[in-house]
mmCIF file of C-alpha atoms in Angstrom:
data_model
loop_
_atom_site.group_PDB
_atom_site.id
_atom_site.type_symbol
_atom_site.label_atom_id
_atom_site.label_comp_id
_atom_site.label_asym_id
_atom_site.label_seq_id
_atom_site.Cartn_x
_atom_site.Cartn_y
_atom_site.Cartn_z
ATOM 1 C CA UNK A 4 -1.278 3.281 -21.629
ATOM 2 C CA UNK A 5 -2.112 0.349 -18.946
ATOM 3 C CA UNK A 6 0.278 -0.516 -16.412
ATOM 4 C CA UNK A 7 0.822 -3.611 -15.046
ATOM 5 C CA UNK A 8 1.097 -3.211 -11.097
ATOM 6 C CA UNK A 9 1.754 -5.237 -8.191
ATOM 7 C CA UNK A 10 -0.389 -5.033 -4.942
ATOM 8 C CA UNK A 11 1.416 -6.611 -1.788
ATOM 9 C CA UNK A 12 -1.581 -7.634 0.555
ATOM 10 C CA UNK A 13 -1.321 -9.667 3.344
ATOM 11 C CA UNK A 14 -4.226 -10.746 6.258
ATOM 12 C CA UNK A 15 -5.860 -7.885 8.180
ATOM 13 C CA UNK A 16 -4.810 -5.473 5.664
ATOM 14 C CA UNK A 17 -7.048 -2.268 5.572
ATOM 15 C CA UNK A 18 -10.321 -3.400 3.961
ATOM 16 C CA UNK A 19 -10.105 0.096 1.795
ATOM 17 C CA UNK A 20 -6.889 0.632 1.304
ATOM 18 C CA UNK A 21 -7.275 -2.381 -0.050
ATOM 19 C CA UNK A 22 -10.250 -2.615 -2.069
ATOM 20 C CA UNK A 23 -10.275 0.966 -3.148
ATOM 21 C CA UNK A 24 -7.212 1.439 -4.778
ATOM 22 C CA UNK A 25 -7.691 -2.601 -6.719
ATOM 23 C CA UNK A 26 -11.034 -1.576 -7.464
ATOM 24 C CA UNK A 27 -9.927 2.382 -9.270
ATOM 25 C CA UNK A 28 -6.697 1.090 -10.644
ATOM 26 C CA UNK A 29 -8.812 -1.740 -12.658
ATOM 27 C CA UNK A 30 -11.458 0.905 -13.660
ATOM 28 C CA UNK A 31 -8.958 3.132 -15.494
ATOM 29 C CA UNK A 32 -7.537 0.315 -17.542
ATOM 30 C CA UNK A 33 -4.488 -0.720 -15.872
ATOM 31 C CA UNK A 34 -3.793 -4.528 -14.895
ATOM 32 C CA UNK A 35 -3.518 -5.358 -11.065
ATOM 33 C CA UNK A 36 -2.068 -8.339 -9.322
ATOM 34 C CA UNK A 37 -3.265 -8.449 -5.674
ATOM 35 C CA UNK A 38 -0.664 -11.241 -4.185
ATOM 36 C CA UNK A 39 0.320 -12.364 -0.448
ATOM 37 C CA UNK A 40 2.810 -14.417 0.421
ATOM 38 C CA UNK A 41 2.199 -18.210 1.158
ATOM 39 C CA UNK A 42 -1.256 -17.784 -0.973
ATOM 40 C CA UNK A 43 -2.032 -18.459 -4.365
ATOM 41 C CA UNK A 44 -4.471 -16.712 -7.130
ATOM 42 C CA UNK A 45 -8.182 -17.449 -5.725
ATOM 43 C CA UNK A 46 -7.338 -17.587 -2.256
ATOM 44 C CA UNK A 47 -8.982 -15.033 0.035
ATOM 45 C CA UNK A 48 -7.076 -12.799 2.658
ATOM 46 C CA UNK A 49 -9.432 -11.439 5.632
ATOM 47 C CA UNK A 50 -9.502 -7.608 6.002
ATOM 48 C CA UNK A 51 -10.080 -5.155 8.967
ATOM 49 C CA UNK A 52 -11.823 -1.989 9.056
ATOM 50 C CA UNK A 53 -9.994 0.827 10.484
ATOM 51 C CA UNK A 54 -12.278 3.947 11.824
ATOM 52 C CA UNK A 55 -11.696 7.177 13.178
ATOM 53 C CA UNK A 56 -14.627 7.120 15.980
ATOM 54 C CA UNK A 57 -13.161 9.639 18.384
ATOM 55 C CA UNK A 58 -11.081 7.013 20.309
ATOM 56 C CA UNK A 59 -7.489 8.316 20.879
ATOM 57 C CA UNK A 60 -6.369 6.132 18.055
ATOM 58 C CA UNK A 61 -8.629 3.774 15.099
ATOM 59 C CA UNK A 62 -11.116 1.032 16.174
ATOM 60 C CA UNK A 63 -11.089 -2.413 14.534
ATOM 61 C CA UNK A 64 -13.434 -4.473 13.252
ATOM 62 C CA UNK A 65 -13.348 -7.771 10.549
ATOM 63 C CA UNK A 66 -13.365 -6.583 6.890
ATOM 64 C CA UNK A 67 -14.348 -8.223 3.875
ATOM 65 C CA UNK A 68 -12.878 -11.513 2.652
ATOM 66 C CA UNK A 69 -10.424 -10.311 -0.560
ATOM 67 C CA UNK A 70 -9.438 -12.686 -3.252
ATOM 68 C CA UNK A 71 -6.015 -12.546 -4.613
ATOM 69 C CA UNK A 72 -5.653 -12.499 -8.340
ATOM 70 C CA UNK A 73 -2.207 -13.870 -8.901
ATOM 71 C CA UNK A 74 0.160 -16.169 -6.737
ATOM 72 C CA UNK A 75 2.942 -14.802 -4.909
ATOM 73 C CA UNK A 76 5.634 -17.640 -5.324
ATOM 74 C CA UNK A 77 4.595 -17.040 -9.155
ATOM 75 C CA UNK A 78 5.399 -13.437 -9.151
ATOM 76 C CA UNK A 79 8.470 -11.476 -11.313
ATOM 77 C CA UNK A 80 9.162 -7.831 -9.341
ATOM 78 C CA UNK A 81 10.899 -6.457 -12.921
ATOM 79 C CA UNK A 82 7.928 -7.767 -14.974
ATOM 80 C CA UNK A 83 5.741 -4.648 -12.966
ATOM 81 C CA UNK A 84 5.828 -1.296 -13.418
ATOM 82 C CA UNK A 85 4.647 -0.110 -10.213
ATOM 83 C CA UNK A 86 3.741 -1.253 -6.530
ATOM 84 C CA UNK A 87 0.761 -0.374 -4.311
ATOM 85 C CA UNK A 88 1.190 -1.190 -0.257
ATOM 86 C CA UNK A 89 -2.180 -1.205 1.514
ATOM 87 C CA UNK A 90 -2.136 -0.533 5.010
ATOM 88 C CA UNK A 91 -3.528 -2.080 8.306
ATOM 89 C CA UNK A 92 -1.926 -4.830 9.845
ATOM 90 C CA UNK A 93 -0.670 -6.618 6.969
ATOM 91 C CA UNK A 94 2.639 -4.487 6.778
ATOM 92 C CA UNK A 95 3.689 -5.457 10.381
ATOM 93 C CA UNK A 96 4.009 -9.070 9.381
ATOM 94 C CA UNK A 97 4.709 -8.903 5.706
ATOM 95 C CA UNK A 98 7.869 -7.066 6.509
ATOM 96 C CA UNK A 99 9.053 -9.794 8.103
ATOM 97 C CA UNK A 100 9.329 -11.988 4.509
ATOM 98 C CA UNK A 101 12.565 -11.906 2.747
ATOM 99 C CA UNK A 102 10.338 -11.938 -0.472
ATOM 100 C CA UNK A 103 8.570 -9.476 -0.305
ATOM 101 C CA UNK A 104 11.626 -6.953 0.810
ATOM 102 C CA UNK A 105 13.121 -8.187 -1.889
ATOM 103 C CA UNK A 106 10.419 -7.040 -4.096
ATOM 104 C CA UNK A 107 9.605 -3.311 -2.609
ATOM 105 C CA UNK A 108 13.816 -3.065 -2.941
ATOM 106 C CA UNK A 109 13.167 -3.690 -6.467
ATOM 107 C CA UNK A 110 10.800 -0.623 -6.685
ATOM 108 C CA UNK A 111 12.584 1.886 -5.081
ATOM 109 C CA UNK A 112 15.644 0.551 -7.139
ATOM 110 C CA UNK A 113 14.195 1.058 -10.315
ATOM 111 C CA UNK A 114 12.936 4.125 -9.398
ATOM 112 C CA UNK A 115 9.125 2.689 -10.308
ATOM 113 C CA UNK A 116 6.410 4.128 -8.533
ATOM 114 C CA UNK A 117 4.989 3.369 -5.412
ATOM 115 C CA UNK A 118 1.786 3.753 -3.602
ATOM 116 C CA UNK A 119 2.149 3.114 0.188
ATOM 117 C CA UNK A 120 -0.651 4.248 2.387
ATOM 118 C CA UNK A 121 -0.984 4.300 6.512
ATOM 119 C CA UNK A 122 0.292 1.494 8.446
ATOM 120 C CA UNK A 123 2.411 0.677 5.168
ATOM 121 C CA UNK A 124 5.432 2.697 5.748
ATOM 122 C CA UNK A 125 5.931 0.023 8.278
ATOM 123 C CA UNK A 126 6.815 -1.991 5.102
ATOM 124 C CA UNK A 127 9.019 0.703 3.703
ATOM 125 C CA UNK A 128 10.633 1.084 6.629
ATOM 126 C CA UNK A 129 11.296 -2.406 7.217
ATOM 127 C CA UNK A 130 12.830 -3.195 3.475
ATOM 128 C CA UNK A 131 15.236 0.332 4.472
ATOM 129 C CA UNK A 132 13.759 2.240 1.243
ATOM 130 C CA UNK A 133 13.167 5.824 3.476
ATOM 131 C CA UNK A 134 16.824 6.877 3.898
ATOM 132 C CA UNK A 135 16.505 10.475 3.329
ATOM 133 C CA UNK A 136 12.614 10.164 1.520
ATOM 134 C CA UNK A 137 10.169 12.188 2.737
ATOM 135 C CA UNK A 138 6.786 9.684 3.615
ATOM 136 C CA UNK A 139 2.993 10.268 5.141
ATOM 137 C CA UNK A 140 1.662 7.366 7.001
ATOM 138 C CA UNK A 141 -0.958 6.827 10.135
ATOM 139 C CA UNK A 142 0.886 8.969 12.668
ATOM 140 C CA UNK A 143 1.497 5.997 14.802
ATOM 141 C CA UNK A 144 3.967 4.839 12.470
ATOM 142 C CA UNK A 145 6.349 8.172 12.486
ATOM 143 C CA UNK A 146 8.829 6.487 14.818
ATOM 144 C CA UNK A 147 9.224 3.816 12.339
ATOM 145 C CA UNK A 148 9.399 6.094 9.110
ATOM 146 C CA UNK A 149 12.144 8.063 11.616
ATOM 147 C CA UNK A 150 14.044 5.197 12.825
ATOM 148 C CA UNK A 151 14.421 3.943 9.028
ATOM 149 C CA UNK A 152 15.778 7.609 8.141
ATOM 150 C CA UNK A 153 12.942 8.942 6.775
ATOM 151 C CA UNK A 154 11.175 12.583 6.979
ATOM 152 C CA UNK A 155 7.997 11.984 8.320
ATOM 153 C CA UNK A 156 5.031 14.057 6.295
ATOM 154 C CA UNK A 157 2.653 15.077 9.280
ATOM 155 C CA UNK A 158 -0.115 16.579 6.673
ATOM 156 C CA UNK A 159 -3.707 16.215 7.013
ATOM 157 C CA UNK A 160 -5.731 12.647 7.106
ATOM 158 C CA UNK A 161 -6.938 13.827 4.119
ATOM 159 C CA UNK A 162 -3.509 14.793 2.043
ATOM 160 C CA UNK A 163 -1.351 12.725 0.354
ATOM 161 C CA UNK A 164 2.617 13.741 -0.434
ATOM 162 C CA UNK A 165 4.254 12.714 -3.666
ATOM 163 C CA UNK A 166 8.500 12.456 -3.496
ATOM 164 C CA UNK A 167 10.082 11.264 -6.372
ATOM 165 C CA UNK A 168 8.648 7.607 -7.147
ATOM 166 C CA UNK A 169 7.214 7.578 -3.896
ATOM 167 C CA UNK A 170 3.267 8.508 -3.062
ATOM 168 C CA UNK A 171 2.491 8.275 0.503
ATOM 169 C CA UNK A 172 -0.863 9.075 3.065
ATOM 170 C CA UNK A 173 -1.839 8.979 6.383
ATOM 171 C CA UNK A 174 -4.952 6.921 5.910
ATOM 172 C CA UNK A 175 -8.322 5.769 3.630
ATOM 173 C CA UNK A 176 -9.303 9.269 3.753
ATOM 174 C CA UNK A 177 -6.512 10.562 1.642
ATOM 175 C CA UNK A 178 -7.577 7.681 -1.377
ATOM 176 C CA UNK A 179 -8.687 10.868 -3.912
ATOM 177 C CA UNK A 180 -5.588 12.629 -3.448
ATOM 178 C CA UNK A 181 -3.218 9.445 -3.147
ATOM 179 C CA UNK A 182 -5.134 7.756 -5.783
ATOM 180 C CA UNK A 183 -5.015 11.098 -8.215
ATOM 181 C CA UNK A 184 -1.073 11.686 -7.306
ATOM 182 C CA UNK A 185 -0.152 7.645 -8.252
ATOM 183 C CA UNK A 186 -2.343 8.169 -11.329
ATOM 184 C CA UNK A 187 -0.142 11.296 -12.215
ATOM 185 C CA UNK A 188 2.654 9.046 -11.609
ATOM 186 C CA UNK A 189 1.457 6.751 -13.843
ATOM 187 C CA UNK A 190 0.984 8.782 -16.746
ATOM 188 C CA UNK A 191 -2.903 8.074 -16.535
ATOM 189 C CA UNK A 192 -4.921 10.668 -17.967
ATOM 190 C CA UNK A 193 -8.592 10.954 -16.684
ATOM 191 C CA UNK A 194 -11.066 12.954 -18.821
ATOM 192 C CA UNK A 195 -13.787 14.753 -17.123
#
């Protein structure tokens, strides 16, 4: 059954974790509203590439230009039945929007699932959703996931960690196992 879900994207998010998870979630059927505050359906946010190039921590570079499907201002949390949080820098500023706290609350209220990857615990941990959760995300961000009473989930770039309604990875390399634990979440069922 298609599920209507909310994506909360906002400037210099993650060009993947972006893309990707729009891109698979419309594939399989379900209905996805990419929003950012201030913008409106049509408008574009800019996205960054994060790589793992050997540096002591990711590189940077300009992403693709992503257009929004749906306006924020325009937007009903309880009319969704799940939430997907891309990471990158988006998170760092988005957190900082009454809005849109008010929205991931919603989420973790309703017990609806969530899909938060890398820099987007900084989101989580900003609307004070971790309080005893356990939660992956780029291992930059474990003071934050700490500091908000969370558990951090040191597992493998490539993992992702499912706790209750929450899904949670390090980075873009975990997307098939984040992407196949929301799914499970969502009561998808992919035939091979």
């Amino acid at each position: 059954m298609a599920k209507k879900i909310l994506m909360i994207c906002g400037d210099y998010c993650e060009d993947y974790e972006t893309m990707v998870p729009f891109q698979t979630l419309l594939a399989v059927g379900h209905q996805v509203h990419a929003v950012c505050p201030g913008k409106k359906a049509g408008d574009i946010i800019a996205t960054a590439i994060h790589d793992f190039e050997g540096e002591q921590t990711y590189s940077e570079k300009r992403g693709h230009n992503f257009a929004l499907n749906a306006s924020f201002d325009e937007i009903d949390p309880s009319s969704y039945d799940a939430l997907v949080i891309p990471g990158g820098r988006g998170p760092e500023y988005l957190r900082l929007n009454a809005d849109v706290i008010a929205a991931v609350r919603h989420f973790f209220a309703a017990n609806k699932p969530v899909a938060a990857v890398c820099h987007g615990a900084q989101l989580l941990a900003g609307a004070r959703v971790l309080e005893g959760r356990t939660c992956s995300a780029y291992p930059a961000c474990q003071a934050e996931v700490e500091l908000a009473g969370g558990i951090y989930a040191n597992i493998p770039v490539t993992e992702a960690i499912t706790e209750g309604n929450l899904v949670s990875a390090p980075a873009w390399p975990a997307h098939p196992a984040w992407l196949a634990q929301f799914l499970a979440l969502l009561g998808t069922q992919i035939s091979h």
